[in-house]
Amino acid sequence: EVQVLESGGGLVQPGGSLRLSCAASGFSFNNYIMSWVRQAPGKGLEWVSGISGSGETIAYADSVKGRFTISRDNSKNTVYLQLSSLRSDDTALYYCARRSDESSRCFDNWGQGTLVTVSS
Amino acid sequence: EIVLTQSPGTLSLSPGERATLSCRASQSTTSSYFAWYQQKPGQAPRLLIYGTSNRATGIPDRFSGSGSGTDFTLTISSLEPEDFAVYYCQQYGGSPLYTFGQGTKLEIK
């Protein structure tokens, strides 16, 4: 069974940093692109970042480029999202999601999310 | 950026009725890379439809998707109580790589 479990969220002050983790199991982790998608309270979904199976190809939404860094450790089946220079509009539930194969390019498995609150 | 606009914002129907949800893209998008998700309160999104018309694993056949180019539709043939939720469309391509619609809330009338 495919499982994705996020951790690392919490309350952080504006300008602060936080590292989110996403532990995956039940599939060949290094064969899949992994992404982070966030959802602000009461709002819709926003793709944040994605990383290829090898870690060589990375992409970010413009809203987080230069502030967030995605990485992965395939030996630990874990993907990370380093959040820096946090702003109040980064407050959201951050989901880790497995990207499906190249034929469909959607998100076929999601974790339950980890909440990041940016506030003084 | 490809913007996805969903309509209506809220749809009020009764169990047993047919639901039709629309998603319009600001420019033509690849049908293979178009998907629909369902999200219930307090839960993560769940993939319903991928490649415009393919049901994901375990999705009942009352859910169907169609469309091409800029206009896509999710149809629920006969609503069950568990279908009342928020539905999002999503596409891949352009910048940002993935965009979502703003969601349609399907509520019980």
Short mmCIF file of C-alpha atoms in Angstrom, two decimals:
data_model
loop_
_atom_site.label_atom_id
_atom_site.label_comp_id
_atom_site.label_asym_id
_atom_site.label_seq_id
_atom_site.Cartn_x
_atom_site.Cartn_y
_atom_site.Cartn_z
CA GLU A 1 0.00 0.00 0.00
CA VAL A 2 1.31 3.41 -0.97
CA GLN A 3 1.75 5.70 2.02
CA VAL A 4 2.98 9.25 2.28
CA LEU A 5 3.44 10.92 5.66
CA GLU A 6 4.39 14.54 6.21
CA SER A 7 5.92 16.03 9.33
CA GLY A 8 7.73 19.14 10.48
CA GLY A 9 5.02 21.78 10.42
CA GLY A 10 4.49 24.26 13.18
CA LEU A 11 4.27 27.90 14.21
CA VAL A 12 7.06 30.13 12.95
CA GLN A 13 7.62 33.89 12.96
CA PRO A 14 7.70 35.92 9.76
CA GLY A 15 11.17 35.70 8.26
CA GLY A 16 11.79 32.36 9.93
CA SER A 17 12.59 28.93 8.57
CA LEU A 18 11.19 25.43 8.81
CA ARG A 19 11.97 22.05 7.23
CA LEU A 20 9.18 19.74 6.21
CA SER A 21 9.69 16.02 5.68
CA CYS A 22 7.71 13.49 3.71
CA ALA A 23 8.32 9.80 4.32
CA ALA A 24 7.06 7.45 1.64
CA SER A 25 6.54 3.71 1.52
CA GLY A 26 4.87 1.02 -0.53
CA PHE A 27 6.39 1.90 -3.90
CA SER A 28 9.72 2.28 -5.67
CA PHE A 29 10.42 5.76 -4.34
CA ASN A 30 13.33 6.62 -6.61
CA ASN A 31 11.18 6.00 -9.69
CA TYR A 32 8.72 8.76 -8.91
CA ILE A 33 8.59 12.52 -9.04
CA MET A 34 7.44 13.90 -5.70
CA SER A 35 5.75 17.23 -5.18
CA TRP A 36 4.54 19.57 -2.49
CA VAL A 37 1.12 21.15 -2.81
CA ARG A 38 -0.25 23.62 -0.28
CA GLN A 39 -3.68 24.80 0.75
CA ALA A 40 -4.19 28.02 2.66
CA PRO A 41 -7.00 27.95 5.24
CA GLY A 42 -10.34 27.83 3.44
CA LYS A 43 -8.68 28.16 0.04
CA GLY A 44 -7.85 26.00 -2.95
CA LEU A 45 -4.81 23.97 -3.92
CA GLU A 46 -1.50 25.46 -5.07
CA TRP A 47 1.40 23.45 -6.43
CA VAL A 48 4.61 24.53 -4.70
CA SER A 49 7.52 22.41 -5.90
CA GLY A 50 8.50 19.11 -7.47
CA ILE A 51 11.62 16.95 -7.70
CA SER A 52 12.49 14.13 -10.08
CA GLY A 53 13.24 10.62 -8.92
CA SER A 54 16.99 11.15 -9.19
CA GLY A 55 16.80 14.59 -7.62
CA GLU A 56 18.44 16.17 -10.66
CA THR A 57 15.41 18.06 -11.93
CA ILE A 58 13.64 20.52 -9.66
CA ALA A 59 10.88 23.05 -10.24
CA TYR A 60 9.21 25.70 -8.11
CA ALA A 61 6.19 27.95 -8.27
CA ASP A 62 7.16 31.59 -8.70
CA SER A 63 5.59 32.39 -5.32
CA VAL A 64 8.25 30.37 -3.48
CA LYS A 65 11.24 30.47 -5.84
CA GLY A 66 14.35 31.61 -4.04
CA ARG A 67 12.82 31.00 -0.62
CA PHE A 68 11.96 27.28 -0.60
CA THR A 69 14.28 24.38 -1.42
CA ILE A 70 13.17 20.86 -2.25
CA SER A 71 15.44 17.85 -1.88
CA ARG A 72 15.21 14.10 -1.45
CA ASP A 73 17.11 11.23 0.12
CA ASN A 74 16.30 8.06 -1.78
CA SER A 75 18.12 5.94 0.79
CA LYS A 76 15.52 7.08 3.31
CA ASN A 77 12.54 7.28 0.95
CA THR A 78 12.07 10.85 2.09
CA VAL A 79 11.54 14.19 0.39
CA TYR A 80 12.12 17.49 2.13
CA LEU A 81 10.98 21.06 1.73
CA GLN A 82 13.12 23.74 3.35
CA LEU A 83 11.06 26.88 3.91
CA SER A 84 12.92 30.15 4.46
CA SER A 85 12.06 33.84 4.61
CA LEU A 86 8.56 32.82 5.53
CA ARG A 87 5.67 35.25 5.10
CA SER A 88 2.16 35.25 6.46
CA ASP A 89 0.81 34.17 3.07
CA ASP A 90 2.85 30.97 3.35
CA THR A 91 0.48 29.84 6.09
CA ALA A 92 -1.09 26.66 4.76
CA LEU A 93 -1.49 22.93 5.04
CA TYR A 94 1.39 21.47 3.06
CA TYR A 95 0.69 18.19 1.29
CA CYS A 96 3.27 15.82 -0.08
CA ALA A 97 2.05 14.04 -3.19
CA ARG A 98 3.34 11.37 -5.51
CA ARG A 99 3.28 12.43 -9.15
CA SER A 100 1.86 9.80 -11.43
CA ASP A 101 3.70 8.45 -14.44
CA GLU A 102 4.58 10.46 -17.54
CA SER A 103 1.40 9.48 -19.36
CA SER A 104 -0.91 11.43 -17.05
CA ARG A 105 1.18 13.79 -14.86
CA CYS A 106 -1.26 14.14 -12.00
CA PHE A 107 -1.03 13.43 -8.26
CA ASP A 108 -2.16 9.93 -7.48
CA ASN A 109 -1.31 9.61 -3.79
CA TRP A 110 -1.38 12.29 -1.12
CA GLY A 111 -0.38 12.52 2.50
CA GLN A 112 -2.61 14.06 5.16
CA GLY A 113 -0.59 17.25 5.26
CA THR A 114 1.41 19.20 7.81
CA LEU A 115 0.30 22.65 8.93
CA VAL A 116 2.61 25.64 8.71
CA THR A 117 1.50 28.80 10.48
CA VAL A 118 3.51 31.98 9.98
CA SER A 119 2.65 34.51 12.64
CA SER A 120 4.27 36.76 15.19
CA GLU B 1 0.18 30.62 -16.95
CA ILE B 2 -2.81 28.44 -17.72
CA VAL B 3 -5.68 29.52 -15.47
CA LEU B 4 -8.42 27.02 -14.73
CA THR B 5 -11.85 28.45 -13.93
CA GLN B 6 -14.42 26.13 -12.41
CA SER B 7 -18.15 26.63 -12.49
CA PRO B 8 -20.37 26.83 -10.67
CA GLY B 9 -18.67 27.84 -7.44
CA THR B 10 -21.33 25.98 -5.48
CA LEU B 11 -23.75 23.37 -6.74
CA SER B 12 -26.74 22.39 -4.63
CA LEU B 13 -28.32 19.06 -5.53
CA SER B 14 -30.11 16.16 -3.91
CA PRO B 15 -28.99 12.53 -3.67
CA GLY B 16 -29.91 10.66 -6.82
CA GLU B 17 -29.58 13.72 -9.04
CA ARG B 18 -27.01 14.19 -11.78
CA ALA B 19 -24.15 16.62 -11.21
CA THR B 20 -22.25 18.39 -13.96
CA LEU B 21 -19.13 20.34 -12.99
CA SER B 22 -17.21 22.43 -15.49
CA CYS B 23 -13.62 23.55 -15.78
CA ARG B 24 -12.45 25.99 -18.43
CA ALA B 25 -8.80 26.59 -19.23
CA SER B 26 -7.49 29.99 -20.32
CA GLN B 27 -5.68 28.27 -23.19
CA SER B 28 -5.76 24.86 -24.77
CA THR B 29 -4.39 22.13 -22.55
CA THR B 30 -3.31 18.55 -23.24
CA SER B 31 -6.13 16.14 -22.52
CA SER B 32 -3.71 13.49 -21.30
CA TYR B 33 -2.62 15.83 -18.52
CA PHE B 34 -6.01 16.85 -17.17
CA ALA B 35 -7.34 15.51 -13.86
CA TRP B 36 -10.09 15.86 -11.27
CA TYR B 37 -9.84 15.51 -7.50
CA GLN B 38 -12.35 15.20 -4.67
CA GLN B 39 -11.69 16.69 -1.26
CA LYS B 40 -13.83 16.13 1.80
CA PRO B 41 -13.55 18.28 4.94
CA GLY B 42 -10.44 17.48 6.93
CA GLN B 43 -9.12 15.12 4.29
CA ALA B 44 -6.46 15.23 1.62
CA PRO B 45 -7.52 15.47 -2.01
CA ARG B 46 -8.19 12.18 -3.76
CA LEU B 47 -7.55 11.56 -7.43
CA LEU B 48 -10.82 10.79 -9.24
CA ILE B 49 -10.13 11.15 -12.95
CA TYR B 50 -6.88 11.33 -14.91
CA GLY B 51 -6.22 11.82 -18.59
CA THR B 52 -9.57 13.65 -18.84
CA SER B 53 -11.71 10.51 -18.77
CA ASN B 54 -9.96 7.67 -16.93
CA ARG B 55 -11.19 6.73 -13.48
CA ALA B 56 -8.53 6.27 -10.84
CA THR B 57 -8.30 3.02 -8.90
CA GLY B 58 -11.37 2.35 -6.80
CA ILE B 59 -13.46 5.21 -8.20
CA PRO B 60 -17.08 4.19 -8.88
CA ASP B 61 -18.36 4.29 -12.43
CA ARG B 62 -20.94 6.96 -11.60
CA PHE B 63 -18.00 9.38 -11.98
CA SER B 64 -17.03 10.25 -15.54
CA GLY B 65 -14.92 12.90 -17.21
CA SER B 66 -14.93 14.39 -20.67
CA GLY B 67 -13.66 17.32 -22.66
CA SER B 68 -10.82 18.62 -24.75
CA GLY B 69 -8.98 21.81 -25.58
CA THR B 70 -10.21 24.37 -23.07
CA ASP B 71 -13.45 22.83 -21.79
CA PHE B 72 -13.65 19.87 -19.46
CA THR B 73 -16.50 18.31 -17.50
CA LEU B 74 -16.87 16.03 -14.51
CA THR B 75 -20.21 14.24 -14.33
CA ILE B 76 -21.62 12.30 -11.42
CA SER B 77 -24.52 10.31 -12.81
CA SER B 78 -26.49 9.75 -9.61
CA LEU B 79 -25.31 11.43 -6.45
CA GLU B 80 -24.62 9.37 -3.36
CA PRO B 81 -24.45 10.99 0.10
CA GLU B 82 -20.66 10.51 0.18
CA ASP B 83 -20.20 12.50 -3.03
CA PHE B 84 -20.89 15.85 -1.43
CA ALA B 85 -17.48 17.48 -1.28
CA VAL B 86 -15.26 20.00 -3.05
CA TYR B 87 -13.98 19.09 -6.52
CA TYR B 88 -10.85 20.49 -8.16
CA CYS B 89 -9.62 20.26 -11.72
CA GLN B 90 -5.88 20.27 -12.47
CA GLN B 91 -3.70 20.46 -15.54
CA TYR B 92 -0.02 20.05 -16.31
CA GLY B 93 1.90 22.32 -18.64
CA GLY B 94 3.32 25.80 -18.86
CA SER B 95 4.44 27.85 -15.89
CA PRO B 96 3.73 26.96 -13.20
CA LEU B 97 3.96 23.32 -14.19
CA TYR B 98 0.71 22.39 -12.45
CA THR B 99 -2.35 24.53 -11.91
CA PHE B 100 -5.59 23.82 -10.11
CA GLY B 101 -9.03 25.32 -10.47
CA GLN B 102 -10.47 27.21 -7.54
CA GLY B 103 -12.88 24.37 -6.74
CA THR B 104 -16.59 23.61 -6.94
CA LYS B 105 -18.40 22.86 -3.72
CA LEU B 106 -21.09 20.23 -4.19
CA GLU B 107 -23.57 20.56 -1.36
CA ILE B 108 -26.75 18.79 -0.36
CA LYS B 109 -29.89 20.67 -1.31
#
